[in-house]
Amino acid sequence: MKKREFKQLLKQIKNNSFTENKLEIISGSYEFNEEIHNNRIGDEGAILLSQALVKNSHIKIVKLIFQNIK
């Protein structure tokens, strides 16, 4: 997921326009390289995501597969 796409997704989540009950964010590869590293949301992205989720009552399950969160 690219940075711009992630920001758009955060906006949709905050505005309750993302109304699915399940959200999956997948990096898509086991290999660690700069491109994949940039597609991971990391700690700061996880904080932004959690802040957006507080405002959305529709999402019940969040799967952060292969993300770089510590």
JSON list of C-alpha atoms in Angstrom, two decimals, residues 24-54:
[
{"chain": "A", "resi": 24, "resn": "GLU", "atom": "CA", "xyz": [-6.67, -6.01, 5.97]},
{"chain": "A", "resi": 25, "resn": "ILE", "atom": "CA", "xyz": [-3.40, -4.25, 5.30]},
{"chain": "A", "resi": 26, "resn": "ILE", "atom": "CA", "xyz": [-0.89, -6.58, 3.64]},
{"chain": "A", "resi": 27, "resn": "SER", "atom": "CA", "xyz": [2.63, -5.76, 2.52]},
{"chain": "A", "resi": 28, "resn": "GLY", "atom": "CA", "xyz": [2.53, -8.57, -0.03]},
{"chain": "A", "resi": 29, "resn": "SER", "atom": "CA", "xyz": [6.01, -10.06, 0.24]},
{"chain": "A", "resi": 30, "resn": "TYR", "atom": "CA", "xyz": [8.30, -11.93, 2.61]},
{"chain": "A", "resi": 31, "resn": "GLU", "atom": "CA", "xyz": [11.38, -10.28, 1.13]},
{"chain": "A", "resi": 32, "resn": "PHE", "atom": "CA", "xyz": [12.76, -7.28, 2.95]},
{"chain": "A", "resi": 33, "resn": "ASN", "atom": "CA", "xyz": [13.94, -4.57, 0.64]},
{"chain": "A", "resi": 34, "resn": "GLU", "atom": "CA", "xyz": [13.50, -0.79, 0.43]},
{"chain": "A", "resi": 35, "resn": "GLU", "atom": "CA", "xyz": [10.38, -1.00, -1.73]},
{"chain": "A", "resi": 36, "resn": "ILE", "atom": "CA", "xyz": [8.57, -3.38, 0.62]},
{"chain": "A", "resi": 37, "resn": "HIS", "atom": "CA", "xyz": [9.83, -1.46, 3.65]},
{"chain": "A", "resi": 38, "resn": "ASN", "atom": "CA", "xyz": [8.19, 1.68, 2.23]},
{"chain": "A", "resi": 39, "resn": "ASN", "atom": "CA", "xyz": [4.90, -0.20, 1.83]},
{"chain": "A", "resi": 40, "resn": "ARG", "atom": "CA", "xyz": [4.79, -1.12, 5.51]},
{"chain": "A", "resi": 41, "resn": "ILE", "atom": "CA", "xyz": [2.94, 1.23, 7.78]},
{"chain": "A", "resi": 42, "resn": "GLY", "atom": "CA", "xyz": [5.36, 1.01, 10.74]},
{"chain": "A", "resi": 43, "resn": "ASP", "atom": "CA", "xyz": [4.80, 2.46, 14.18]},
{"chain": "A", "resi": 44, "resn": "GLU", "atom": "CA", "xyz": [3.65, 5.92, 13.07]},
{"chain": "A", "resi": 45, "resn": "GLY", "atom": "CA", "xyz": [1.17, 4.43, 10.60]},
{"chain": "A", "resi": 46, "resn": "ALA", "atom": "CA", "xyz": [-0.19, 2.13, 13.30]},
{"chain": "A", "resi": 47, "resn": "ILE", "atom": "CA", "xyz": [-0.81, 5.13, 15.55]},
{"chain": "A", "resi": 48, "resn": "LEU", "atom": "CA", "xyz": [-2.59, 7.01, 12.74]},
{"chain": "A", "resi": 49, "resn": "LEU", "atom": "CA", "xyz": [-4.65, 3.92, 11.97]},
{"chain": "A", "resi": 50, "resn": "SER", "atom": "CA", "xyz": [-5.67, 3.48, 15.60]},
{"chain": "A", "resi": 51, "resn": "GLN", "atom": "CA", "xyz": [-6.73, 7.14, 15.81]},
{"chain": "A", "resi": 52, "resn": "ALA", "atom": "CA", "xyz": [-8.86, 6.71, 12.68]},
{"chain": "A", "resi": 53, "resn": "LEU", "atom": "CA", "xyz": [-10.41, 3.48, 13.98]},
{"chain": "A", "resi": 54, "resn": "VAL", "atom": "CA", "xyz": [-11.59, 5.21, 17.17]}
]
